[in-house]
Amino acid sequence: MIMHWILAITNACNALKYVTRFSCDIFGFYVAFIYLQKGIQVLTRQGSEAPFYLSIVVALLVLVIGYLCGVIGTSPLFQHYIRVFIKDYGTPLTVIFLTGFVHIGKMREVSLSTLPTSKAFFPTLDRGWFIHFWDIRVGDVFIAIPFAILLTILFYFDHNVSSLIAQGTEFPLRKPAGFHWDIFLLGITTGVAGLLGIPFPNGLIPQAPFHTDSLCVTKVVADPNEEGANKGHVVTKVDHVVEQRVSNLAQGLLTLGTMSGPLLIVLHLIPQGVLAGLFFVMGVQALEGNGITLKILFLCKDRSLTPKSEPLKRIQRRLAIWVFIAIQLVGFGATFAITQTIAAVGFPIIILLLIPFRTFALPKWFTDEELRLLDAPTASPFTMISVGGNFGESLDDLDSPVVGRSGDETAVQSGGSDGMLVGDTAEESDEGAAERGEGPGAGMKRRESWRAEGRSGSTMEPEPPPTYISSPTPLHFLDCAILEPYLPQNRDSNESGAVYPHVTLTYAQSLDGQISLQPGAQTVLSGPETKAMTHYLRSRHAGIIVGAGTAKADNPGLNTRYSEDGINVVGFERQPRPFILDPSGSMGVGHTPKLFALAESGQGKPPCWIVTGSRVNEHMENRVRGVGGKVFEVGEYDIYREQGMDWGAVLRQMKTDGVESVMIEGGGQVIKDLLRRKNQMYISSVIVTIAPTYLGAGGVAVAPKRSAWTENEVSLRGIKWMPLGQDVVMAAFII
Ligand SMILES: NC(=O)C1=CN([C@@H]2O[C@H](COP(=O)(O)OP(=O)(O)OC[C@H]3O[C@@H](n4cnc5c(N)ncnc54)[C@H](O)[C@@H]3O)[C@@H](O)[C@H]2O)C=CC1
Ligand SMILES: Nc1nc(O)c(N)c(N[C@@H]2O[C@H](COP(=O)(O)O)[C@@H](O)[C@H]2O)n1
């Protein structure tokens, strides 16, 4: 207990910033094998006669049915709510069913050993409730100290890493982490357990990835690879996690309940074969999602059938993947081997040593790019804030934007992006051309401009204060008058008495109709000229809307860097107000640091966060209001029914707030929703940049749902085409 408290008081959990997927995957792999080993051990204890064989059959049945329940949960079979029910409750129901199943027919004659239990609220041994620590000799207390140190290391690692994995980047969490408080609390429970002489309640409960997984609310979306055989397919995506303390409390109360007489009788009915099967299910499921397994599977796959979006495909040296896996397997082997010996308690030391090995030794052979693709931070920057951020990312990267490269006074970019979205002049550099898929280095360079979801990447020297609007974007190459009919006459007032603001839908797409390489990857499509046009458009609107997906993926600035004289950026009054459309309230305070920084430094208007009924997250609300922004709760949004946003309500609310013109930039889901027949009436004009490049299947496509087979989904009129740099811009109205 005391050692845990020392760890909490000294902020020792900050060392978690060095823990990456590398060591977490090894630990997860190890835990999966421990489950499998435990299952086998339970079975081997069933003798060699009928009970043994029946136990094997029952264990395999639990494994197959439990596994299938998981498969059904993520398949397109049945209605969504039935699938979710099967996924969440299939395994416990299987345990109940098979506990009864072994009493059918001839199986009744086989005497199976069941879960051993003791008397209600009574220690396993016939002793008092308390350990008589006052009778222990002083010498023995000192002998216990090295073991206590080992146990503390074990708990520190086991608990924190389980916690990191349970808050992994795959879970869209909104509530902040509390590693230091957790370790303090763990000290208390360890102390109490020590006094009672019972096992320490550490590690996987309740910090279990299974727990977070079961709290995930999923939604069904179109398969991003919607082509060929995949056309019409849907995939299940996690929308949000029901973050609360009720299930943890219920879990604790149930554990207490299992000590009561009636529940002990129920537990005692469960055959050990069923439990073995349960261990197998947990082991197989943990193995299946483990990074080591996924990498091995990648290497085994037919290369021509691996999707282009697979990040490992971008690694030039295939040997690097083999070596990385081999190192992980050696780490796993060593950890597993030590647990089979008398020195088992020392196994965390091996995993602990893997962390400095990853930080200092691996970069000597692997390149930065290889390590970025093979390894990643376990938890999102948002979660890692409470331990001082991920290694290699300063807190400034999380809270405020990355500023320009030293020696480059023009480039001021969004967190870590290599894109040339800002500050580029019309004279396109070779590098710029390559970014867009033209000239030498094309393709490679474009890929480098991707930003992996949740990472801020760069570690530049902080330069106070960030000057986002120091690099004006001149527009001398565009005759703005051409665009005039498609723009609001006056961005801040509307004399026509219209009920809704003027809405300009504008985005950049590739020749194959996609706006980015994949969801969550910012992709540079516009050239410098069309990008400058976008900044001009921004200056002509009072607001800009982007969806939560774009806000999270791009960390956008959403201000204008347009300059009329090529020297000064237009004034604050011509900056648009950013609106983030986040109907399910999925955004957290760690997202969009650039928007907040711009608002704080007066270089952009304070953002407005639009959520639907009671989806407000208190921390995010405070963050938004803290920079002078607003929170709008508008309409309802049912993630299960794909009815989309109530655009009428959103636009009316904006109008009430004095926003007379708004430009909607994306991303994919927002554009598709707005282009649906029922929403087209809200669009005043469409201005689309088409870049001379193909992104290839699998990106974010702009294809609204078809409502009738006989006609075009969207018909345009007043169409104008304008070549601009290497791109072409189309402006039109919707009929
Ligand atoms: N080339 C371009 O001009 C642009 C490209 N992008 C790219 O688009 C990608 C992001 O697109 P998506 O992943 O589709 O995210 P998105 O930006 O469309 O946001 C989707 C999320 O926003 C919420 N949402 C808000 N309004 C919604 C509505 N009316 N209907 C459905 N969901 C709504 C939902 O919670 C959903 O999860 C990024 O990679 C970004 O870089 C984004 C804007 C412009
Ligand atoms: N016009 C245009 N062309 C592209 O190629 C783009 N990727 C985008 N993206 C949009 O611009 C936002 C970034 O804005 P900041 O430069 O950070 O202000 C991004 O979030 C998309 O909305 N647009």
Tab-separated table of N, CA and C in Angstrom, residues 501-546:
chain	number	residue	atom	x	y	z
A	501	PRO	N	-29.757	30.629	-43.516
A	501	PRO	CA	-28.595	31.360	-44.048
A	501	PRO	C	-28.275	30.887	-45.469
A	502	HIS	N	-27.458	31.672	-46.164
A	502	HIS	CA	-26.972	31.223	-47.474
A	502	HIS	C	-26.004	30.063	-47.201
A	503	VAL	N	-26.193	28.927	-47.887
A	503	VAL	CA	-25.330	27.760	-47.661
A	503	VAL	C	-24.535	27.452	-48.928
A	504	THR	N	-23.205	27.549	-48.827
A	504	THR	CA	-22.347	27.160	-49.947
A	504	THR	C	-21.691	25.830	-49.581
A	505	LEU	N	-21.954	24.837	-50.391
A	505	LEU	CA	-21.291	23.547	-50.161
A	505	LEU	C	-20.019	23.546	-50.989
A	506	THR	N	-18.883	23.399	-50.334
A	506	THR	CA	-17.630	23.468	-51.094
A	506	THR	C	-16.604	22.482	-50.552
A	507	TYR	N	-15.974	21.779	-51.467
A	507	TYR	CA	-14.949	20.814	-51.065
A	507	TYR	C	-14.065	20.518	-52.264
A	508	ALA	N	-12.990	19.774	-52.020
A	508	ALA	CA	-12.085	19.397	-53.113
A	508	ALA	C	-12.144	17.880	-53.273
A	509	GLN	N	-12.222	17.435	-54.513
A	509	GLN	CA	-12.285	15.980	-54.726
A	509	GLN	C	-11.311	15.536	-55.821
A	510	SER	N	-11.041	14.257	-55.824
A	510	SER	CA	-10.155	13.689	-56.843
A	510	SER	C	-10.987	13.343	-58.081
A	511	LEU	N	-10.306	12.857	-59.117
A	511	LEU	CA	-11.042	12.483	-60.330
A	511	LEU	C	-11.953	11.289	-60.070
A	512	ASP	N	-11.623	10.484	-59.080
A	512	ASP	CA	-12.507	9.367	-58.757
A	512	ASP	C	-13.462	9.704	-57.599
A	513	GLY	N	-13.778	10.988	-57.477
A	513	GLY	CA	-14.876	11.412	-56.600
A	513	GLY	C	-14.631	11.217	-55.115
A	514	GLN	N	-13.370	11.319	-54.678
A	514	GLN	CA	-13.095	11.098	-53.254
A	514	GLN	C	-12.448	12.326	-52.644
A	515	ILE	N	-12.726	12.553	-51.371
A	515	ILE	CA	-12.186	13.758	-50.735
A	515	ILE	C	-11.016	13.454	-49.807
A	516	SER	N	-10.785	12.170	-49.543
A	516	SER	CA	-9.559	11.838	-48.818
A	516	SER	C	-9.249	10.358	-49.009
A	517	LEU	N	-8.004	10.022	-48.706
A	517	LEU	CA	-7.530	8.656	-48.937
A	517	LEU	C	-8.241	7.633	-48.069
A	518	GLN	N	-8.602	8.059	-46.886
A	518	GLN	CA	-9.372	7.194	-45.996
A	518	GLN	C	-9.919	8.046	-44.865
A	519	PRO	N	-10.992	7.597	-44.189
A	519	PRO	CA	-11.510	8.428	-43.101
A	519	PRO	C	-10.392	8.636	-42.087
A	520	GLY	N	-10.258	9.838	-41.625
A	520	GLY	CA	-9.229	10.092	-40.619
A	520	GLY	C	-7.889	10.461	-41.202
A	521	ALA	N	-7.774	10.511	-42.527
A	521	ALA	CA	-6.486	10.878	-43.119
A	521	ALA	C	-6.654	12.182	-43.883
A	522	GLN	N	-5.962	13.206	-43.426
A	522	GLN	CA	-6.046	14.467	-44.159
A	522	GLN	C	-5.289	14.318	-45.472
A	523	THR	N	-5.904	14.707	-46.541
A	523	THR	CA	-5.307	14.492	-47.856
A	523	THR	C	-5.298	15.804	-48.629
A	524	VAL	N	-4.132	16.180	-49.089
A	524	VAL	CA	-4.021	17.439	-49.826
A	524	VAL	C	-4.471	17.221	-51.260
A	525	LEU	N	-5.544	17.875	-51.640
A	525	LEU	CA	-6.042	17.746	-53.012
A	525	LEU	C	-5.924	19.068	-53.769
A	526	SER	N	-6.330	20.157	-53.106
A	526	SER	CA	-6.288	21.463	-53.783
A	526	SER	C	-4.854	21.893	-54.006
A	527	GLY	N	-4.628	22.501	-55.154
A	527	GLY	CA	-3.328	23.123	-55.407
A	527	GLY	C	-3.315	24.482	-54.731
A	528	PRO	N	-2.196	25.214	-54.822
A	528	PRO	CA	-2.119	26.507	-54.135
A	528	PRO	C	-3.191	27.481	-54.595
A	529	GLU	N	-3.525	27.424	-55.887
A	529	GLU	CA	-4.500	28.405	-56.397
A	529	GLU	C	-5.893	28.105	-55.858
A	530	THR	N	-6.300	26.840	-55.923
A	530	THR	CA	-7.653	26.522	-55.446
A	530	THR	C	-7.726	26.603	-53.921
A	531	LYS	N	-6.594	26.351	-53.283
A	531	LYS	CA	-6.576	26.508	-51.817
A	531	LYS	C	-6.789	27.989	-51.475
A	532	ALA	N	-6.120	28.841	-52.249
A	532	ALA	CA	-6.298	30.278	-52.030
A	532	ALA	C	-7.763	30.651	-52.260
A	533	MET	N	-8.365	30.031	-53.278
A	533	MET	CA	-9.781	30.315	-53.537
A	533	MET	C	-10.632	29.929	-52.315
A	534	THR	N	-10.289	28.776	-51.725
A	534	THR	CA	-11.034	28.336	-50.541
A	534	THR	C	-10.935	29.388	-49.435
A	535	HIS	N	-9.740	29.968	-49.292
A	535	HIS	CA	-9.585	30.996	-48.253
A	535	HIS	C	-10.383	32.247	-48.593
A	536	TYR	N	-10.482	32.524	-49.891
A	536	TYR	CA	-11.322	33.659	-50.305
A	536	TYR	C	-12.781	33.350	-49.948
A	537	LEU	N	-13.204	32.118	-50.265
A	537	LEU	CA	-14.590	31.724	-49.958
A	537	LEU	C	-14.842	31.837	-48.452
A	538	ARG	N	-13.864	31.406	-47.675
A	538	ARG	CA	-14.036	31.494	-46.216
A	538	ARG	C	-14.250	32.945	-45.787
A	539	SER	N	-13.506	33.845	-46.429
A	539	SER	CA	-13.638	35.260	-46.020
A	539	SER	C	-15.009	35.816	-46.405
A	540	ARG	N	-15.695	35.127	-47.324
A	540	ARG	CA	-16.998	35.615	-47.775
A	540	ARG	C	-18.172	35.013	-46.992
A	541	HIS	N	-17.860	34.188	-46.008
A	541	HIS	CA	-18.921	33.560	-45.223
A	541	HIS	C	-18.758	33.860	-43.737
A	542	ALA	N	-19.891	33.917	-43.055
A	542	ALA	CA	-19.845	34.198	-41.612
A	542	ALA	C	-19.537	32.946	-40.798
A	543	GLY	N	-19.765	31.782	-41.390
A	543	GLY	CA	-19.503	30.537	-40.651
A	543	GLY	C	-18.978	29.439	-41.566
A	544	ILE	N	-18.278	28.464	-40.963
A	544	ILE	CA	-17.847	27.265	-41.705
A	544	ILE	C	-18.295	26.068	-40.892
A	545	ILE	N	-18.893	25.087	-41.560
A	545	ILE	CA	-19.265	23.858	-40.849
A	545	ILE	C	-18.370	22.715	-41.309
A	546	VAL	N	-17.852	21.954	-40.350
A	546	VAL	CA	-17.248	20.654	-40.677
A	546	VAL	C	-17.806	19.620	-39.703
